[in-house]
Coordinates of C-alpha atoms in Angstrom, one line a residue:
M1092 CA 0.0 0.0 -0.1
A1093 CA 1.9 3.1 -1.4
M1094 CA 2.0 6.1 1.0
V1095 CA 2.5 9.8 0.3
F1096 CA 3.7 12.5 3.0
S1097 CA 2.7 15.8 2.5
P1098 CA 5.5 18.3 2.6
L1099 CA 3.8 21.0 5.0
T1100 CA 6.2 24.1 5.7
S1101 CA 5.8 27.6 6.7
S1102 CA 4.7 28.4 3.3
G1103 CA 1.1 27.3 4.4
C1104 CA -0.9 24.8 2.5
S1105 CA 0.2 25.8 -1.0
S1106 CA 2.9 23.5 -0.8
Y1107 CA 0.4 20.7 -0.4
C1108 CA -2.0 21.8 -3.2
N1109 CA 0.7 21.3 -5.5
L1110 CA 1.7 17.8 -4.3
G1111 CA 1.7 15.3 -7.0
L1112 CA -0.5 12.3 -6.4
S1113 CA 0.2 8.7 -7.7
W1114 CA -2.8 6.9 -9.0
K1115 CA -1.3 3.6 -7.7
S1116 CA -1.6 5.1 -4.1
S1117 CA -4.4 3.3 -2.3
S1118 CA -3.5 5.2 0.7
L1119 CA -2.5 8.8 1.4
F1120 CA -1.1 9.6 4.7
V1121 CA -1.6 13.5 5.4
E1122 CA -0.1 15.2 8.3
L1123 CA -2.9 17.7 9.0
G1124 CA -2.2 19.6 12.4
F1125 CA -2.5 19.4 16.1
L1126 CA -3.9 21.2 19.0
S1127 CA -1.6 22.0 22.1
N1128 CA -4.2 20.4 24.4
G1129 CA -6.0 17.4 22.9
S1130 CA -8.7 17.4 25.6
K1131 CA -9.8 20.9 24.4
G1132 CA -13.7 21.0 23.9
V1133 CA -14.8 21.3 20.2
S1134 CA -18.3 22.3 19.2
A1135 CA -20.0 19.2 17.2
K1136 CA -22.1 21.6 15.1
P1137 CA -21.2 22.1 11.5
A1138 CA -19.1 25.1 11.1
K1139 CA -18.0 26.8 7.8
L1140 CA -14.9 24.8 6.7
N1141 CA -11.6 26.6 7.0
A1142 CA -9.0 24.1 5.7
S1143 CA -6.3 26.7 5.2
K1144 CA -6.4 27.5 9.1
V1145 CA -5.6 23.8 10.1
F1146 CA -3.2 23.4 7.7
R1147 CA -1.4 26.6 8.9
A1148 CA -1.5 25.0 12.3
C1149 CA 0.9 22.4 11.5
A1150 CA 3.3 24.5 10.0
S1151 CA 5.3 25.1 13.4
S1152 CA 7.2 22.5 14.8
S1153 CA 8.3 21.6 18.7
S1154 CA 10.9 19.2 20.0
S1155 CA 8.0 17.5 22.0
D1156 CA 6.2 16.4 19.0
P1157 CA 5.9 12.6 18.4
L1158 CA 8.2 11.2 16.1
L1159 CA 5.7 10.1 13.4
V1160 CA 4.7 13.8 13.3
K1161 CA 8.1 14.9 12.9
A1162 CA 8.7 12.4 10.1
A1163 CA 5.2 13.6 8.4
R1164 CA 6.9 16.9 8.1
R1165 CA 9.7 15.6 6.5
E1166 CA 12.0 16.7 9.3
R1167 CA 15.1 14.7 10.4
V1168 CA 14.3 11.8 12.8
S1169 CA 16.3 9.4 14.5
R1170 CA 14.6 6.3 13.0
P1171 CA 11.7 5.7 10.6
P1172 CA 8.3 5.6 12.4
A1173 CA 6.5 2.5 12.8
W1174 CA 2.8 1.9 13.2
M1175 CA 0.1 -0.2 12.3
M1176 CA -2.9 0.1 9.9
R1177 CA -6.3 0.6 11.0
Q1178 CA -8.1 -2.3 13.0
A1179 CA -4.6 -4.1 12.9
G1180 CA -5.3 -5.4 16.4
R1181 CA -8.0 -7.8 15.1
Y1182 CA -5.6 -10.5 15.1
M1183 CA -5.1 -10.1 18.9
A1184 CA -6.7 -12.6 21.7
V1185 CA -7.5 -9.8 23.4
Y1186 CA -9.9 -7.9 20.7
R1187 CA -11.4 -11.4 19.8
K1188 CA -12.7 -11.9 23.2
L1189 CA -13.9 -8.4 23.3
A1190 CA -15.7 -9.2 20.0
E1191 CA -17.2 -11.9 21.4
K1192 CA -19.0 -10.2 24.0
H1193 CA -19.8 -7.1 21.6
P1194 CA -20.6 -9.1 18.0
S1195 CA -22.0 -6.0 16.5
F1196 CA -19.1 -4.1 14.6
R1197 CA -21.2 -0.9 14.5
E1198 CA -21.0 -1.2 18.4
R1199 CA -17.7 -1.7 18.8
S1200 CA -17.0 1.3 16.4
E1201 CA -19.6 3.8 17.4
T1202 CA -19.3 3.3 21.0
T1203 CA -16.9 5.7 22.9
D1204 CA -15.7 3.3 25.4
L1205 CA -15.1 0.4 23.3
I1206 CA -13.3 2.7 20.5
V1207 CA -11.1 3.7 23.2
E1208 CA -10.5 0.2 24.5
I1209 CA -10.0 -1.4 21.0
S1210 CA -7.5 1.5 19.9
L1211 CA -5.2 1.1 22.9
Q1212 CA -5.0 -2.7 22.6
P1213 CA -2.1 -2.5 20.2
W1214 CA -0.6 0.3 21.9
E1215 CA -0.4 -1.1 25.2
A1216 CA 1.1 -4.5 23.7
F1217 CA 3.7 -2.9 21.0
H1218 CA 3.7 0.6 21.5
P1219 CA 4.0 1.6 18.1
D1220 CA 4.8 5.2 17.2
G1221 CA 0.9 5.8 16.0
V1222 CA -2.3 5.0 17.6
I1223 CA -5.1 4.6 15.1
I1224 CA -8.6 5.3 16.2
F1225 CA -11.0 2.3 15.8
S1226 CA -13.4 3.0 13.5
D1227 CA -14.5 2.7 9.8
I1228 CA -14.6 4.6 6.6
L1229 CA -18.3 4.3 6.2
T1230 CA -18.8 5.6 9.9
P1231 CA -19.5 9.1 9.0
L1232 CA -22.3 8.1 6.2
P1233 CA -25.5 8.3 8.3
A1234 CA -24.5 11.9 9.4
F1235 CA -25.1 13.0 5.8
G1236 CA -28.0 11.1 4.9
V1237 CA -27.0 7.6 3.7
Q1238 CA -28.1 4.7 5.8
F1239 CA -26.2 1.3 6.2
D1240 CA -26.0 -1.7 7.7
I1241 CA -23.0 -4.3 8.2
E1242 CA -24.2 -8.0 7.8
D1243 CA -22.1 -10.9 8.9
V1244 CA -21.6 -12.4 5.4
R1245 CA -22.3 -9.5 3.1
G1246 CA -20.7 -6.8 4.9
P1247 CA -21.8 -3.1 4.4
V1248 CA -25.3 -3.0 3.0
I1249 CA -26.6 0.4 1.8
Q1250 CA -30.2 0.5 2.1
S1251 CA -30.9 3.0 -0.5
P1252 CA -28.3 3.2 -3.3
I1253 CA -27.8 6.4 -4.8
R1254 CA -27.7 6.3 -8.7
S1255 CA -30.0 9.1 -9.8
E1256 CA -30.9 12.6 -9.5
E1257 CA -33.3 11.8 -7.2
G1258 CA -31.1 9.7 -4.8
L1259 CA -29.0 12.9 -4.7
K1260 CA -32.0 14.6 -2.5
S1261 CA -31.4 12.4 0.1
L1262 CA -27.8 13.8 0.9
H1263 CA -27.4 16.9 3.2
S1264 CA -24.6 18.5 4.9
I1265 CA -22.6 16.7 7.3
D1266 CA -24.2 16.6 11.0
L1267 CA -21.3 16.5 13.1
E1268 CA -23.3 15.8 16.4
K1269 CA -24.1 12.5 14.8
L1270 CA -20.2 11.7 15.3
Q1271 CA -19.7 12.9 18.7
F1272 CA -18.5 9.4 19.6
V1273 CA -15.5 10.0 17.3
G1274 CA -14.5 13.3 18.7
D1275 CA -14.7 12.0 22.3
S1276 CA -12.6 9.0 21.6
L1277 CA -10.3 11.2 19.8
R1278 CA -9.8 13.4 22.9
I1279 CA -9.4 10.6 25.4
L1280 CA -7.0 9.0 23.3
R1281 CA -5.1 12.0 22.9
K1282 CA -5.1 12.3 26.8
E1283 CA -4.2 8.7 27.3
V1284 CA -1.1 8.5 25.1
G1285 CA 0.2 12.2 25.6
E1286 CA 2.7 12.9 23.0
Q1287 CA 4.5 9.4 23.5
A1288 CA 2.9 8.5 19.8
A1289 CA 0.7 10.3 17.4
I1290 CA -2.9 9.8 17.4
L1291 CA -4.2 9.1 13.9
G1292 CA -7.8 9.8 12.5
F1293 CA -8.7 8.1 8.8
V1294 CA -11.3 8.9 6.2
G1295 CA -12.4 7.0 2.9
A1296 CA -11.3 8.8 -0.4
P1297 CA -14.7 9.8 -2.3
W1298 CA -14.3 7.7 -5.0
T1299 CA -14.0 4.7 -2.7
I1300 CA -17.1 5.8 -0.7
A1301 CA -19.1 6.2 -3.6
T1302 CA -18.5 2.6 -4.8
Y1303 CA -20.4 1.6 -1.7
I1304 CA -23.0 4.3 -2.0
V1305 CA -23.5 3.4 -5.5
G1306 CA -23.1 -0.2 -5.5
G1307 CA -25.5 -0.6 -2.5
G1308 CA -22.2 -2.4 -0.6
T1309 CA -19.2 -4.3 -1.2
T1310 CA -18.8 -5.3 -4.6
R1311 CA -16.0 -7.4 -6.6
T1312 CA -17.0 -6.1 -9.9
Y1313 CA -17.6 -2.3 -9.2
T1314 CA -19.8 -2.4 -12.5
K1315 CA -22.3 0.0 -11.2
I1316 CA -20.4 2.8 -10.7
K1317 CA -18.2 2.2 -13.7
D1318 CA -21.2 2.5 -15.6
M1319 CA -22.3 5.7 -14.1
C1320 CA -19.0 7.2 -15.4
H1321 CA -20.3 6.7 -18.8
T1322 CA -24.3 6.7 -18.5
A1323 CA -24.7 9.5 -15.6
P1324 CA -21.6 11.1 -15.2
H1325 CA -23.4 14.4 -13.7
V1326 CA -24.9 12.4 -11.0
L1327 CA -21.7 10.7 -10.0
R1328 CA -19.8 14.3 -10.0
A1329 CA -22.4 15.6 -7.9
L1330 CA -22.1 12.8 -5.7
L1331 CA -18.3 12.7 -5.7
S1332 CA -18.4 16.6 -4.7
H1333 CA -20.8 16.2 -2.1
L1334 CA -18.6 13.7 -0.5
S1335 CA -15.5 15.8 -0.9
K1336 CA -17.3 18.6 1.2
A1337 CA -18.7 16.0 3.7
I1338 CA -15.1 14.4 4.4
A1339 CA -13.1 17.6 4.6
E1340 CA -15.1 18.9 7.4
Y1341 CA -15.1 15.3 8.8
I1342 CA -11.3 15.8 8.6
V1343 CA -11.2 19.1 10.2
Y1344 CA -13.3 17.7 13.1
Q1345 CA -11.0 14.7 13.9
V1346 CA -7.7 17.2 14.0
E1347 CA -9.8 19.7 16.0
S1348 CA -10.8 16.6 18.3
G1349 CA -7.1 15.7 18.9
A1350 CA -5.8 13.7 15.8
H1351 CA -2.1 14.7 15.1
C1352 CA -2.6 13.1 11.5
I1353 CA -5.2 11.7 9.1
Q1354 CA -4.9 8.8 6.6
I1355 CA -6.9 8.8 3.3
F1356 CA -8.1 5.5 2.0
D1357 CA -8.7 5.2 -1.6
S1358 CA -9.0 1.3 -1.1
W1359 CA -10.5 0.9 -4.6
G1360 CA -8.9 3.6 -6.4
G1361 CA -6.5 0.7 -7.9
Q1362 CA -9.8 -0.4 -9.8
L1363 CA -9.7 2.4 -12.3
P1364 CA -7.0 2.7 -14.9
P1365 CA -4.7 5.7 -14.7
H1366 CA -6.7 8.2 -16.8
M1367 CA -9.8 7.2 -15.0
W1368 CA -8.2 7.7 -11.6
D1369 CA -7.1 11.1 -12.8
C1370 CA -11.0 12.0 -13.7
W1371 CA -12.6 10.3 -11.0
S1372 CA -10.7 10.0 -7.9
K1373 CA -7.7 12.6 -8.0
P1374 CA -9.7 15.6 -8.4
Y1375 CA -12.1 15.0 -5.5
I1376 CA -8.9 14.4 -3.4
D1377 CA -7.9 17.2 -4.5
E1378 CA -11.0 19.3 -3.4
I1379 CA -10.7 17.9 0.1
F1380 CA -7.3 19.9 0.1
E1381 CA -8.0 23.1 -1.7
C1382 CA -6.9 25.9 0.0
R1383 CA -9.7 28.1 0.8

């Protein structure tokens, strides 16, 4: 899984806006910023996005910053940072025991106490340089109008796939109050870990999120969304733009809640050939980081 680190410097966010993105990258790892006090309260009400403010916040450097944060800034470090990808603790016996007690994945990933406990399991066992919040790329969907379930065999299931202009009407601005468990968990993790490691949040890239919303869940062929690229491109573009805005606000919310860094997963970007990735994925990732 390729990783791209953003060069954020005192020049502000313009250095990131010019960053080239490889179509082969299935995950983008972007250092967005941090607060001096991770427990600082943040309003859960949606606010006008001010991405440039967040980007400028990460321009300064401190000797007490976690190793991973320094590396993300491309500072010279004593060794490469090591961390696990999200939900990497699933192989751990302590996680499996907890999952038996709480068999619903959504319960585990949407309950603050469980999120914190699971997120800290790899940290307590290995003390990596990054602690990833236990969550899912689909977690924010209900907050902007897309309901879903997770079934044991089928995985994610979208009750009402969006494939038409009529379907777009169900979308609305992201309601961050519905994601308070994410903000609360990040604040607790920041307090628990301190500056010993970076707290990592994450989101799905617009294209990857759209594959679920259009397809109705998990797919191996991605036929429906690929068809939309040709049969209803205006609908797909509208959906992707809406996702870009919602994801951008969700990123800012995670950073303000205590995340040092954010990972962007374009898990299904590899389903597109290079020229289509440049058309259907990259522009909407760019929109997230557009300087405003």
